[in-house]
Structure formats: C-alpha cells, structure tokens
PDB file of C-alpha atoms in Angstrom:
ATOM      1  CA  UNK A   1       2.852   2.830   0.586  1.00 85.00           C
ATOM      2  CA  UNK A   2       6.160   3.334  -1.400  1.00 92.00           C
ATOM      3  CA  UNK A   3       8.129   6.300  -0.062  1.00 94.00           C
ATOM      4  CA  UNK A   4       8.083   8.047  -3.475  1.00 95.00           C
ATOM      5  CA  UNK A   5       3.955   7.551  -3.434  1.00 96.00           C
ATOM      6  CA  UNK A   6       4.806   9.620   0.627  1.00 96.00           C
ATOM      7  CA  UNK A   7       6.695  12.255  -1.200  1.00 96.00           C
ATOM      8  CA  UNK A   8       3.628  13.420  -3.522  1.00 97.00           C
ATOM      9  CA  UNK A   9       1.342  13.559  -0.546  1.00 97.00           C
ATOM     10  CA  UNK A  10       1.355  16.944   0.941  1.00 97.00           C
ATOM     11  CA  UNK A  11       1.553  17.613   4.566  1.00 97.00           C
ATOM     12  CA  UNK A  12      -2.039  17.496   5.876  1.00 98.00           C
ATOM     13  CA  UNK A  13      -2.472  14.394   3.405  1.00 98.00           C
ATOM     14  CA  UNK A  14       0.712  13.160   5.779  1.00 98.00           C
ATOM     15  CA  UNK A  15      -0.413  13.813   8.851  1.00 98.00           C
ATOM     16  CA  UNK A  16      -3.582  12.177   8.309  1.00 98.00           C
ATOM     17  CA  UNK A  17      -2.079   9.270   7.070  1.00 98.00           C
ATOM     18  CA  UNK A  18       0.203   9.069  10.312  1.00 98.00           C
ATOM     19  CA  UNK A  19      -2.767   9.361  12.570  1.00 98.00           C
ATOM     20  CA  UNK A  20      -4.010   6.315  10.198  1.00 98.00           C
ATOM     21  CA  UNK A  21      -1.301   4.221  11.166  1.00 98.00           C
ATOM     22  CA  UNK A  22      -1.165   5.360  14.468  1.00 98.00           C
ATOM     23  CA  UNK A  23      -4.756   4.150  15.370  1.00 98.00           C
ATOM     24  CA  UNK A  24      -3.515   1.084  13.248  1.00 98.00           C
ATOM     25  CA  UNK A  25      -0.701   0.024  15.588  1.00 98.00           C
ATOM     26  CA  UNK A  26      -2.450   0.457  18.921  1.00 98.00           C
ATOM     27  CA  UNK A  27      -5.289  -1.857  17.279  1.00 98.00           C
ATOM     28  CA  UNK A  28      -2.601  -4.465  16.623  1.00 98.00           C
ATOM     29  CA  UNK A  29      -1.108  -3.628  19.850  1.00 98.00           C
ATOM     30  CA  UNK A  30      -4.303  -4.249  21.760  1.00 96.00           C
ATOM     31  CA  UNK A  31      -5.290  -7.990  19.474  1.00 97.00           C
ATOM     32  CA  UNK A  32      -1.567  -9.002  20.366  1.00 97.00           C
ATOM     33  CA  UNK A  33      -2.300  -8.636  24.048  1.00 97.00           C
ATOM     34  CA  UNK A  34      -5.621 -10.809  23.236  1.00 97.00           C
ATOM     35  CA  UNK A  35      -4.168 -13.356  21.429  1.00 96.00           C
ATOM     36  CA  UNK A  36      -6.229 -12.867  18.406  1.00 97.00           C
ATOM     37  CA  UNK A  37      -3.219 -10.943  16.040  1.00 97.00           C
ATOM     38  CA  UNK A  38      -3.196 -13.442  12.769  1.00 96.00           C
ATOM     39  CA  UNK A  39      -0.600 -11.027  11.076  1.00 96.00           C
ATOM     40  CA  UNK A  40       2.727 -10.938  13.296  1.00 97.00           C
ATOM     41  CA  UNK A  41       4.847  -8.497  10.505  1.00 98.00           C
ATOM     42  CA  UNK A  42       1.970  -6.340  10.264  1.00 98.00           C
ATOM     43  CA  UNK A  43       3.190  -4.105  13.402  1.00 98.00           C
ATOM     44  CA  UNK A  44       6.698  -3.763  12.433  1.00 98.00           C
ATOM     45  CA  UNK A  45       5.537  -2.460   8.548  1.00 98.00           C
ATOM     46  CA  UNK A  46       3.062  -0.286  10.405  1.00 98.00           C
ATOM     47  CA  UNK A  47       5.632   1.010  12.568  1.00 98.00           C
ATOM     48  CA  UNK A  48       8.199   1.143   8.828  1.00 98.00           C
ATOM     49  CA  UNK A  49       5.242   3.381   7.716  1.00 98.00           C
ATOM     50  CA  UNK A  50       5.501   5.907  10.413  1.00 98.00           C
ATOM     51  CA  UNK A  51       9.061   5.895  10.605  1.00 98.00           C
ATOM     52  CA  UNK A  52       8.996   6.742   6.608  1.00 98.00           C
ATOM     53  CA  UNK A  53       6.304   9.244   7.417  1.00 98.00           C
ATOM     54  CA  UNK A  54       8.094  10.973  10.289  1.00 98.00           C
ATOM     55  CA  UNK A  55      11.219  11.061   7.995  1.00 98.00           C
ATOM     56  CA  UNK A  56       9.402  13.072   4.953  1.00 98.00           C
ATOM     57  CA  UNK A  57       7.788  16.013   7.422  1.00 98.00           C
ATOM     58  CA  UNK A  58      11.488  16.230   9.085  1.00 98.00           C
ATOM     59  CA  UNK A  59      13.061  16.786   6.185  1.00 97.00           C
ATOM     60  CA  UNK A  60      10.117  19.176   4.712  1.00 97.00           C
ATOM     61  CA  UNK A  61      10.933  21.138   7.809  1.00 97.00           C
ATOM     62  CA  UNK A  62      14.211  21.514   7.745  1.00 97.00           C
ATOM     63  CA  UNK A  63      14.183  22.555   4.026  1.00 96.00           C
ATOM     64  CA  UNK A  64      11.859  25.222   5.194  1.00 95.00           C
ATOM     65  CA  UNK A  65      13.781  26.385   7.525  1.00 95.00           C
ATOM     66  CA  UNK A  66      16.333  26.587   5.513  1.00 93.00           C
ATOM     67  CA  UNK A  67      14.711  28.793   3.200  1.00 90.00           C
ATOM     68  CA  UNK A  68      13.120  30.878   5.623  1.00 77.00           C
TER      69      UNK A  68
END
C-alpha cells in the first residue's frame, strides 16, 4: 500500500494491517529457512510496510500528545 492510502486508514484499521504483515513476514521467514521462498524482495517490502506503518501511529501519537 501507498503511504497516503496508510494515512486514510484509521488506527484499528492500522493495527490490523500491521498484525497482517507481521504474520506475513514470519511466513516468509519460516519458507526461507525451507528453501521454498520464490519471492526474495518480498520480505524487505513486507518489512517497508511495517516500517511505514509504525511511522503513521508514531506520529498520530505524538500529535496527540501534543494536543492533549
């Protein structure tokens, strides 16, 4: 997902999509220790994702806390 398409989710939408990718990685973790991973990028845009993710709730927070 685009970071702007991030931005419109709200948080719970977020955080599900985090544990999404989360469950995602250790998959592709777990068929690169079998042998049987056919996508090598795939980890590193699934670790872009929660990165992007992480960023968006971060800054959320600190924007509420700097209202609050």
């Amino acid at each position: 997902m685009k970071t702007n398409e991030l931005r419109a989710l709200d948080d719970a939408q977020l955080r599900a999509k985090l544990a999404e990718y989360k469950v995602e990685l250790f998959n592709l973790r777990f068929q690169k220790a079998t042998g049987s991973l056919t996508n090598t990028a795939r980890p590193r845009q699934v670790k872009k994702e929660i990165a992007r993710i992480l960023t968006i709730l971060r800054e959320r927070e600190l924007a509420q806390a700097e209202l609050g």
